[in-house]
Amino acid sequence: MTFCAISNSKISHLAVMLLIISFVEPAVTVMEENSNASFEEDFEGQAMHTGPKGVINDWRKFKLESEDTDPSALSKKEILRQLSSPHRSSSKEDKDTRDRFSRKMSMQEYELMQEEKEDESCLQKYRKRCMQDMHQRLSFGPKYGYLCELQNGEEFLEVIEKERKTTTVIVHIYEDDIKGCEALNNSLSCLATEYASVRFCSIRASNTGAGDRFSSDVLPTLLVYKGGELLSNFISVTEHFSEDFFAVDVESFLNEYGLLPERELPALENGNMDEQDIE
């Protein structure tokens, strides 16, 4: 009986121990599982920032923080603020900055001025060349530039008939003792230098071979020919002028009838046209 009692007590004690162990092990298991879960959550939380999204987010955050604390950005803003402020600082750094901007603007203005000068120079050369081309077209043909004295009727007819068809021939028939003839010869000599494409001639009435047709009443006479044909004839031409007349008066008179071409420009022939001549 005693053995049985002991045996029963040992069995009871073993049963109690097993029962305690059965309650303790699940609790330990639950604690271990909770610990593992917490560790995994912490690991996953830290590892989340190493993925692509985490790196992008970290970069954005760092960029924002850097922009807020970047001293160079603040200095740029400060420089712009000071440059735009009406009450600028007089510090050496600000002065150096303004000087650099001023030098830069000065160089730009200088380059623009140089470009404008070059453009103006090219424009003047172009205009000069156009004027020269036009002058050559208008003045194509022989040049005279002086008052030619004809000696007889044959020379008179030769000048009229054999001259180029595009050349205007102005002949002054005169006599030395007729009033106004000398002044008219002097005026025609001046005009001959200004209108070199026009052939100015003079002949005494007595040398024409038809002196009886040119009495003192019709002298001085101007005859204008072109292409062998008589365009105009002016008898007693000095009656159209005042007692004292000059080349400009004769020029105006001939221009009224459209007998003179455009005035020629000697500066173009010499190639020394300046800006004033162009204008």
XYZ file of C-alpha atoms in Angstrom:
279
model
C 0.000 0.000 0.000
C 2.770 2.263 0.878
C 4.507 1.621 -2.423
C 1.329 2.262 -4.218
C 0.819 5.475 -2.330
C 4.274 6.624 -3.201
C 3.802 5.635 -6.697
C 0.579 7.464 -6.836
C 2.133 10.554 -5.319
C 4.988 10.482 -7.829
C 2.543 10.094 -10.613
C 0.552 12.999 -9.301
C 3.653 15.110 -8.985
C 4.725 14.249 -12.554
C 1.295 15.074 -13.805
C 1.450 18.468 -12.154
C 4.854 19.160 -13.702
C 3.631 18.184 -17.131
C 0.626 20.394 -16.679
C 2.811 23.372 -15.733
C 5.105 22.769 -18.693
C 2.125 22.590 -21.015
C 1.062 26.081 -19.886
C 4.539 27.611 -19.913
C 5.690 26.501 -23.387
C 2.829 28.154 -25.292
C 3.519 31.397 -23.481
C 7.191 31.192 -24.361
C 6.275 30.392 -27.921
C 3.947 33.372 -28.098
C 6.653 35.666 -26.670
C 9.193 34.371 -29.158
C 6.758 34.845 -32.021
C 5.961 38.374 -30.860
C 9.680 39.144 -30.602
C 10.362 37.777 -34.055
C 7.466 39.753 -35.519
C 8.714 42.959 -33.924
C 12.224 42.338 -35.223
C 10.915 41.661 -38.726
C 8.823 44.823 -38.635
C 11.839 46.862 -37.552
C 13.953 45.299 -40.286
C 11.321 45.855 -42.908
C 10.897 49.465 -41.774
C 14.608 50.094 -42.179
C 14.923 48.195 -45.427
C 12.022 50.078 -46.983
C 14.278 53.164 -47.490
C 16.819 51.180 -49.501
C 14.395 50.431 -52.343
C 13.835 52.678 -55.412
C 10.936 54.560 -53.866
C 12.810 55.017 -50.631
C 15.877 56.395 -52.414
C 13.762 58.882 -54.400
C 11.962 60.044 -51.281
C 15.217 60.417 -49.388
C 16.694 62.478 -52.269
C 13.710 64.782 -52.385
C 13.902 65.344 -48.669
C 17.646 65.986 -48.802
C 17.247 68.399 -51.732
C 14.606 70.397 -49.930
C 16.727 70.564 -46.812
C 19.794 71.553 -48.853
C 17.944 74.340 -50.669
C 16.814 75.742 -47.379
C 20.319 75.733 -45.934
C 22.489 76.251 -49.061
C 24.591 79.363 -48.448
C 25.304 79.868 -52.157
C 21.603 80.012 -52.959
C 21.118 82.541 -50.204
C 24.034 84.572 -51.480
C 22.603 84.596 -55.016
C 19.249 85.731 -53.733
C 20.923 88.375 -51.652
C 22.937 89.635 -54.615
C 19.841 89.871 -56.784
C 17.987 91.605 -53.989
C 20.766 94.118 -53.532
C 21.086 94.771 -57.240
C 17.378 95.417 -57.574
C 17.092 97.422 -54.379
C 17.097 101.237 -54.676
C 19.100 101.409 -51.437
C 22.112 99.330 -52.325
C 24.778 98.279 -49.931
C 28.178 99.846 -50.256
C 30.179 96.769 -49.330
C 33.201 95.831 -51.404
C 31.680 92.544 -52.567
C 28.526 94.285 -53.772
C 30.594 96.927 -55.513
C 32.680 94.270 -57.262
C 29.528 92.486 -58.377
C 28.041 95.682 -59.787
C 31.321 96.471 -61.516
C 31.328 93.068 -63.198
C 27.776 93.584 -64.417
C 28.660 97.090 -65.625
C 31.708 95.852 -67.516
C 29.656 93.130 -69.116
C 26.979 95.586 -70.214
C 29.620 98.007 -71.471
C 31.174 95.312 -73.650
C 27.775 94.373 -75.038
C 27.003 97.999 -75.815
C 30.409 98.399 -77.464
C 29.844 95.330 -79.633
C 26.420 96.613 -80.653
C 27.887 99.995 -81.563
C 30.603 98.333 -83.617
C 28.024 96.236 -85.455
C 25.972 99.349 -86.180
C 29.053 101.139 -87.523
C 29.907 98.178 -89.738
C 26.340 98.022 -91.027
C 26.376 101.763 -91.736
C 29.705 101.464 -93.546
C 28.414 98.583 -95.666
C 25.272 100.557 -96.432
C 27.307 103.560 -97.557
C 29.481 101.388 -99.801
C 26.395 99.769 -101.285
C 24.765 103.118 -101.959
C 27.971 104.431 -103.488
C 28.224 101.442 -105.798
C 24.586 101.845 -106.858
C 25.180 105.523 -107.584
C 28.269 104.689 -109.607
C 26.398 102.055 -111.609
C 23.556 104.456 -112.282
C 26.009 107.190 -113.212
C 27.766 104.898 -115.676
C 24.482 103.911 -117.291
C 23.304 107.493 -117.580
C 26.629 108.849 -118.755
C 27.442 106.087 -121.214
C 29.040 107.669 -124.251
C 31.775 110.149 -125.155
C 32.822 112.935 -122.822
C 33.528 116.504 -123.847
C 33.612 118.975 -120.968
C 34.534 122.086 -122.961
C 33.093 124.591 -125.458
C 34.245 123.618 -128.962
C 34.840 126.425 -131.456
C 33.815 125.399 -134.986
C 35.839 126.942 -137.790
C 33.554 126.574 -140.811
C 30.288 125.240 -142.153
C 31.728 121.773 -142.865
C 32.604 121.266 -139.219
C 29.190 122.568 -138.296
C 27.451 119.985 -140.503
C 29.787 117.194 -139.365
C 29.012 117.817 -135.702
C 25.274 117.719 -136.379
C 25.189 114.720 -138.694
C 27.949 112.440 -137.377
C 27.502 112.829 -133.647
C 26.007 109.928 -131.698
C 22.218 109.771 -131.782
C 22.047 109.865 -127.995
C 24.245 112.985 -127.713
C 22.705 116.424 -127.381
C 24.493 119.113 -129.397
C 24.046 122.792 -128.473
C 25.454 125.299 -130.973
C 25.846 128.992 -130.242
C 25.918 131.198 -133.345
C 27.371 134.576 -132.497
C 29.406 137.580 -133.548
C 31.938 139.359 -131.391
C 30.338 142.768 -131.708
C 26.845 141.623 -130.713
C 25.835 142.371 -127.112
C 25.495 139.343 -124.890
C 27.392 136.956 -127.165
C 30.559 136.957 -125.078
C 28.616 136.452 -121.829
C 26.722 133.567 -123.408
C 29.971 131.901 -124.537
C 31.335 132.182 -121.006
C 28.151 130.667 -119.573
C 28.237 127.774 -122.045
C 31.890 127.102 -121.176
C 30.904 126.707 -117.518
C 27.986 124.422 -118.346
C 30.196 122.269 -120.579
C 32.293 121.266 -117.553
C 29.181 120.269 -115.587
C 27.433 118.449 -118.443
C 30.287 116.551 -120.073
C 27.958 114.286 -122.055
C 26.507 117.295 -123.900
C 28.515 118.718 -126.771
C 28.635 122.503 -126.544
C 29.837 124.286 -129.679
C 30.110 127.853 -130.903
C 30.600 129.312 -134.370
C 30.676 132.784 -135.800
C 27.781 133.537 -138.080
C 30.202 134.697 -140.750
C 31.924 131.275 -140.754
C 28.779 129.216 -141.261
C 28.594 129.910 -144.990
C 25.141 131.397 -144.452
C 26.016 134.651 -142.762
C 23.247 136.495 -144.591
C 20.701 134.371 -142.703
C 22.064 135.391 -139.305
C 21.698 139.118 -139.056
C 22.465 141.054 -135.920
C 18.758 141.054 -135.115
C 18.664 137.315 -134.447
C 22.021 136.976 -132.675
C 22.977 135.390 -130.378
C 21.163 132.243 -131.490
C 21.084 128.835 -129.836
C 20.404 125.707 -131.896
C 19.851 122.344 -130.175
C 20.237 119.072 -132.113
C 19.954 115.402 -131.261
C 20.311 112.495 -133.662
C 20.743 114.937 -136.565
C 17.406 116.617 -135.922
C 16.745 120.152 -134.712
C 15.028 120.055 -131.330
C 14.886 123.757 -130.517
C 16.112 127.089 -131.835
C 16.219 130.302 -129.827
C 16.903 133.538 -131.681
C 18.003 136.618 -129.733
C 18.221 134.301 -126.753
C 19.636 137.006 -124.469
C 16.214 138.637 -124.460
C 15.149 135.869 -122.079
C 17.790 136.955 -119.563
C 18.507 140.089 -117.643
C 21.231 142.459 -118.777
C 23.751 140.694 -116.548
C 23.266 136.941 -116.658
C 25.366 133.954 -115.655
C 25.687 130.230 -116.312
C 23.002 129.375 -113.753
C 20.495 131.508 -115.669
C 21.291 129.766 -118.943
C 21.088 126.388 -117.205
C 17.640 127.148 -115.790
C 16.451 128.308 -119.194
C 17.587 125.122 -120.943
C 16.150 122.944 -118.172
C 12.748 124.566 -118.646
C 12.668 122.957 -122.083
C 14.180 119.674 -120.909
C 17.287 120.078 -123.031
C 19.855 119.151 -120.376
C 20.375 115.721 -118.767
C 20.816 115.144 -115.051
C 23.745 116.999 -113.568
C 26.838 114.818 -113.453
C 28.744 114.062 -110.234
C 32.521 114.432 -110.561
C 33.005 112.825 -107.134
C 31.734 109.554 -108.535
C 34.284 109.568 -111.319
C 37.125 110.168 -108.889
C 35.858 107.535 -106.456
C 36.033 109.988 -103.571
C 32.410 110.236 -102.669
C 31.865 110.831 -98.985
C 28.703 110.459 -96.964
C 27.588 114.020 -97.702
C 27.866 113.452 -101.456
C 25.844 110.263 -101.159
C 23.029 112.008 -99.353
